[in-house]
Coordinates of C-alpha atoms and ligand atoms in Angstrom, one line a residue:
X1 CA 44.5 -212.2 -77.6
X2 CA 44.6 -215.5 -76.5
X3 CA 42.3 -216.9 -74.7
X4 CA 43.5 -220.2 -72.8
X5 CA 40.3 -222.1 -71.7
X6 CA 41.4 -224.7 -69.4
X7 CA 44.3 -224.7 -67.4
X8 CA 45.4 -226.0 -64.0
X9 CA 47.5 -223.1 -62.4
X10 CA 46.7 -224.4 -59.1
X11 CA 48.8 -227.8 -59.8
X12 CA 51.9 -228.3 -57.8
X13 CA 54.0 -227.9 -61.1
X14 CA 54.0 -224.1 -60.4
X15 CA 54.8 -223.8 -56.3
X16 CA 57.9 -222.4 -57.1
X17 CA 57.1 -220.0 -59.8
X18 CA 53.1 -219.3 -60.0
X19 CA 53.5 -215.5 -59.5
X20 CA 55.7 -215.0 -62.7
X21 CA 54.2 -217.1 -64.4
X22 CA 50.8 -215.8 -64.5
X23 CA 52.3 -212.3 -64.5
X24 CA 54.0 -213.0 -67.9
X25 CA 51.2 -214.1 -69.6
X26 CA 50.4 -210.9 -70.5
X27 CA 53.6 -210.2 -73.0
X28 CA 52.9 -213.1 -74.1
X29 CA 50.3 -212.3 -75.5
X30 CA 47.5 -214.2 -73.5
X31 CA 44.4 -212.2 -72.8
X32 CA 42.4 -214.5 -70.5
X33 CA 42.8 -218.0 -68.5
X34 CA 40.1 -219.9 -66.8
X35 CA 41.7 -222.4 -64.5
X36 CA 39.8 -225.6 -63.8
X37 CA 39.1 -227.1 -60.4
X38 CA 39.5 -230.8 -60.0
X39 CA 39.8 -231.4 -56.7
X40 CA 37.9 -230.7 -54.0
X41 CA 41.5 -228.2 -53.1
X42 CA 41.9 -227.9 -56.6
X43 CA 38.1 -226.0 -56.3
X44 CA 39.4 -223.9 -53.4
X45 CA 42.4 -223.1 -55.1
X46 CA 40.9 -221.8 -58.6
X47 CA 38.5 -219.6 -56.4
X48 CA 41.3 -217.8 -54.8
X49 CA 43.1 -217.2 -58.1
X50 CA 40.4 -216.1 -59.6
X51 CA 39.9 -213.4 -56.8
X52 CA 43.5 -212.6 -57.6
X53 CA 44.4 -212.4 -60.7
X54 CA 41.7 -210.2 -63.0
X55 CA 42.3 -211.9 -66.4
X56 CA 41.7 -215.1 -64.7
X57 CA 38.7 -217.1 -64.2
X58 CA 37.8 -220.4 -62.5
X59 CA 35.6 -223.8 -63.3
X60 CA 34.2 -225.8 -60.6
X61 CA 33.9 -229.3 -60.6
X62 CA 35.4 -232.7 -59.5
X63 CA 37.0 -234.7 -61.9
X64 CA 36.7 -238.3 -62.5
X65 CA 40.1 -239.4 -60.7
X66 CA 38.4 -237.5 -57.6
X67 CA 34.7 -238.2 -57.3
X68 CA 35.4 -241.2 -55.1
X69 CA 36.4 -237.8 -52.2
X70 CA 32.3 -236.5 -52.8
X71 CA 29.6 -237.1 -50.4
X72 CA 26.3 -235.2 -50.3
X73 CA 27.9 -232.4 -47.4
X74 CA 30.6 -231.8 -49.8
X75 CA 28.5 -232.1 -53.1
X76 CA 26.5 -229.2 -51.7
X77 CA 29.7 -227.1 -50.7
X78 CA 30.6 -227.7 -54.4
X79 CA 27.5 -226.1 -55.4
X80 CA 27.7 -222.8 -53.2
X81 CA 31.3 -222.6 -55.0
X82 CA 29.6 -222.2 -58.4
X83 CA 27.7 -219.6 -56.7
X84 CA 31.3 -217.5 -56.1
X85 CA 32.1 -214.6 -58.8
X86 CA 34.0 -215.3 -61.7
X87 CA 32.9 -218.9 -61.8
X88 CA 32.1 -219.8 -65.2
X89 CA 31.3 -223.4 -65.7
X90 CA 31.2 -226.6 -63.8
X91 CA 34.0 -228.5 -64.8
X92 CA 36.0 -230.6 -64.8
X93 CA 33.7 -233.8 -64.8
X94 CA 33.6 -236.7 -66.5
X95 CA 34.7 -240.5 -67.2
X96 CA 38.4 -241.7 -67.0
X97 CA 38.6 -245.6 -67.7
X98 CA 42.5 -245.0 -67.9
X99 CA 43.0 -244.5 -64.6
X100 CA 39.8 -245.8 -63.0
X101 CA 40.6 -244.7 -59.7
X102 CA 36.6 -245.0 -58.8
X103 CA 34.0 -247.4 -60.1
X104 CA 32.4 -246.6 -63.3
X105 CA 29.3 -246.8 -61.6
X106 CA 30.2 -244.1 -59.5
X107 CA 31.9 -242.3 -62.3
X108 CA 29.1 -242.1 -63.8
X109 CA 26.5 -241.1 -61.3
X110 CA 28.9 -237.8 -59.9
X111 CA 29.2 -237.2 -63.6
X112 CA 25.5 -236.8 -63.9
X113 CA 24.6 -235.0 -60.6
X114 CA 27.5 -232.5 -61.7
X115 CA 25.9 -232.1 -65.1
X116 CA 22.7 -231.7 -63.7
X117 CA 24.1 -229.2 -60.9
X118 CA 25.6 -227.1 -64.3
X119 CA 22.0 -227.2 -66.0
X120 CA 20.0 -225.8 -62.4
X121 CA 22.2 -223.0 -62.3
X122 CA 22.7 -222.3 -65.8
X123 CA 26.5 -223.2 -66.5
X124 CA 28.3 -224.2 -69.6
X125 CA 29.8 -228.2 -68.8
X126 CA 33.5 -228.7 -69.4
X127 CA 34.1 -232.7 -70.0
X128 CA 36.9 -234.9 -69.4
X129 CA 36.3 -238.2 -71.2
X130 CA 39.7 -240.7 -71.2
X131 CA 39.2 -244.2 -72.8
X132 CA 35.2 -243.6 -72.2
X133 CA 33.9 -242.7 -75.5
X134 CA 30.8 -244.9 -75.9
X135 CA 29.7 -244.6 -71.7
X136 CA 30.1 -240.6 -72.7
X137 CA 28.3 -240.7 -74.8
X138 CA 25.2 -242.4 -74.1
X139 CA 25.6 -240.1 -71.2
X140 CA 25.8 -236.7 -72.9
X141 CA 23.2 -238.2 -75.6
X142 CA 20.5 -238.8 -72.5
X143 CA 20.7 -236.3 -70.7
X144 CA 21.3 -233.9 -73.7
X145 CA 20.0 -230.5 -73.6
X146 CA 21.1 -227.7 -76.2
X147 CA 20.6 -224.6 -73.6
X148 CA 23.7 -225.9 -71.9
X149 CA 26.7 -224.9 -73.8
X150 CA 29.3 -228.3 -73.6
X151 CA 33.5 -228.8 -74.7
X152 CA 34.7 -231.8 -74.5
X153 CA 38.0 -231.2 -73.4
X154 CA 41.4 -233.1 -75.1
X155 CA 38.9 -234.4 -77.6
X156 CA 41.0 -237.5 -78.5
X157 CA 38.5 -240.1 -80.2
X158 CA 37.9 -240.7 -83.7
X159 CA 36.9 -238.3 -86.5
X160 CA 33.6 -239.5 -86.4
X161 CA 32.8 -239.1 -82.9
X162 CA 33.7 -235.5 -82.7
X163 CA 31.1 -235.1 -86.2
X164 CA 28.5 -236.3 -83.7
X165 CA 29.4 -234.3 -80.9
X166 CA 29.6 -231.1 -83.3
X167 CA 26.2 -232.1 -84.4
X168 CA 25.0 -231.6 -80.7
X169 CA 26.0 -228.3 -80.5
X170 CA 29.3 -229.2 -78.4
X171 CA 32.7 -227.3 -78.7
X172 CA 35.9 -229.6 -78.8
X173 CA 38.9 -228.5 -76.8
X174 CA 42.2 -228.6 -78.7
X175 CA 45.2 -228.4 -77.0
X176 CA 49.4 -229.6 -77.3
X177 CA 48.4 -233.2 -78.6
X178 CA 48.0 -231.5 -81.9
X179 CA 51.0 -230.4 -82.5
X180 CA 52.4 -234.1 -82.1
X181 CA 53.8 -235.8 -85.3
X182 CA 51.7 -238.9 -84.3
X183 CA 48.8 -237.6 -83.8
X184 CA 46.7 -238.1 -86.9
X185 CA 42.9 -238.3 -85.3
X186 CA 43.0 -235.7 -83.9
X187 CA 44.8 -233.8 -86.8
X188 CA 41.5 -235.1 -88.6
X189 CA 38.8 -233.8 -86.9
X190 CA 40.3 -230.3 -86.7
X191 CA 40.7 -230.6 -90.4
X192 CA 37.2 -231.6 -90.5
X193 CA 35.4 -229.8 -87.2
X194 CA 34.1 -225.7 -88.1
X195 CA 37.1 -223.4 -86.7
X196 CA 33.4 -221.5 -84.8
X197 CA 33.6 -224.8 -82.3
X198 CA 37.2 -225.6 -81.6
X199 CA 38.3 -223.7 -77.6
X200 CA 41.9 -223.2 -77.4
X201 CA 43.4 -225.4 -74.4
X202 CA 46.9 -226.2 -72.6
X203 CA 45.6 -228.3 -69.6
X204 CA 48.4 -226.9 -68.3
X205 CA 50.9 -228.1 -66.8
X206 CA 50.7 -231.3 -68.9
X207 CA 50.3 -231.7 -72.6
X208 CA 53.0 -228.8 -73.7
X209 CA 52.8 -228.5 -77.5
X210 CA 56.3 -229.8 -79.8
X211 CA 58.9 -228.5 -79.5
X212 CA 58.4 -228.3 -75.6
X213 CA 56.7 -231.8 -75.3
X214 CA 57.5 -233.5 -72.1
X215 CA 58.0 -229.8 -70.0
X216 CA 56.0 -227.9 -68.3
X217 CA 53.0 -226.7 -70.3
X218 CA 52.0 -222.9 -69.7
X219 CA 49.2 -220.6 -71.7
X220 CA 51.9 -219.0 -73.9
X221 CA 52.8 -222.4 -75.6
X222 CA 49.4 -221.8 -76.9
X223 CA 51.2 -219.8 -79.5
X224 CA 52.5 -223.0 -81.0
X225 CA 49.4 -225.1 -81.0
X226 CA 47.3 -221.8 -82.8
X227 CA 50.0 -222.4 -85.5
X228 CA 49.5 -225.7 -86.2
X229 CA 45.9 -225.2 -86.2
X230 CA 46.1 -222.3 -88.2
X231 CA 48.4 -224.8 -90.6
X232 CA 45.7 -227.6 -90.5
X233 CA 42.8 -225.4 -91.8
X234 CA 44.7 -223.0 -94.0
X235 CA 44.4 -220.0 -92.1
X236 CA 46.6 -217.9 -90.4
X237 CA 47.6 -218.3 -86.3
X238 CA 46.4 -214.8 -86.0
X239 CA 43.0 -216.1 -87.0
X240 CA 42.8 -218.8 -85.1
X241 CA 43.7 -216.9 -82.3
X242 CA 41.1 -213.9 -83.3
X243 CA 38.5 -216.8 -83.4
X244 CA 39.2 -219.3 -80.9
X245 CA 38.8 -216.0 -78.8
X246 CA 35.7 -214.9 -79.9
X247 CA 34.3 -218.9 -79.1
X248 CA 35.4 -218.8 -75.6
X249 CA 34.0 -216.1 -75.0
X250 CA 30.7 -216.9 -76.1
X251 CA 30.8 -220.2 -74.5
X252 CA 31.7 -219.0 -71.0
X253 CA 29.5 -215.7 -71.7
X254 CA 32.9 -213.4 -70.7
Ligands
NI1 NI1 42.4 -230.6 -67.2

């Protein structure tokens, strides 16, 4: 079944309708969702679906938009919240130069200590990396250690970049982008990248695949992106679906 491995079910975009949602998923043929924690609410939140729903699980972490809101009293509540069942990586953290809503320099320093929180207590790293390629990676490439299992979610840089990545062990996160006609990078490196490392994602709400680009993006779009992977590499969406399955749950150990 599919297996949607980042998601953001906690988001505002499903107040209204959260319950069905989730509770469709199941026809539609989606086996398993972890939902990411940006926020510090956005934390909370994923927690309490997590203890909700059973197919759902939940990532810790404060994203890069949101790391000016840490201090070390709330950097250490983060850390207990890793501690909570069904948590099953620290993410998402990063760089986002797009938005630079906090200094790189501070970027950068919450994306280490997060990283570093994820290696003490043994969690795979989910990583959000927007207009940030080169500071991510000299970050990724210091502090590199193989026993912690890494995505790097959206993966939207070159061809190249994702080679390099690969070579470090790292997963890449493929969502909706993929399915756009313009999207030729990324249409690349999923030619290119081993079908073993690519994690199914919708980053719901945002980022639904064609032909719902621009709505509301839910886990059983995923459906449409498996396809044009399955297209790209010359296999069937069942397979991608079979084996995109099989890779997240190895990488979150589910
Ligand atoms: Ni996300």
């Amino acid at each position: 079944m599919i297996f949607d491995s980042h998601a953001h079910y906690d988001d505002h975009a499903f107040d209204e309708d959260r319950e069905q949602i989730l509770e469709s998923l199941n026809t539609r043929g989606v086996g398993k969702v972890v939902n990411i924690g940006a926020s510090l609410k956005g934390v909370q939140r994923t927690i309490e679906l997590a203890q909700k729903y059973p197919f759902v699980y939940g990532a810790v972490g404060i994203h890069p938009d949101f790391v000016g809101d840490l201090n070390e009293e709330r950097f250490l509540w983060l850390k207990e919240q890793c501690r909570q069942e069904k948590v099953v990586a620290v993410g998402e953290i990063g760089l986002d130069y797009y938005w630079d809503k906090a200094s790189h320099e501070v970027q950068k320093e919450w994306f280490v200590r997060q990283y570093d929180m994820a290696k003490e207590l043994g969690l795979p790293v989910i990583v959000h990396s927007r207009e940030a390629a080169a500071d991510t990676m000299e970050i990724l490439k210091d502090h590199h250690d193989a026993s912690v299992p890494l995505v790097i979610h959206c993966y939207s840089y070159s061809p190249e970049m994702a080679r390099e990545y690969l070579d470090m062990g790292y997963y890449l996160g493929i969502g909706g982008v993929v399915t756009f006609k313009n999207a030729k990078k990324i249409k690349e490196t999923v030619q290119a990248a081993p079908l073993e490392r690519i994690l199914l994602e919708t980053d719901a709400p945002y980022l639904a695949p064609t032909p719902f680009r621009g709505k509301r993006n839910d886990s059983g779009y995923l459906a449409y992106i498996a396809e044009t992977i399955g297209e790209l590499k010359g296999v069937s969406a069942e397979e991608v679906i079979r084996v995109t399955e099989e890779n997240a749950r190895r990488f979150y150990r589910l």
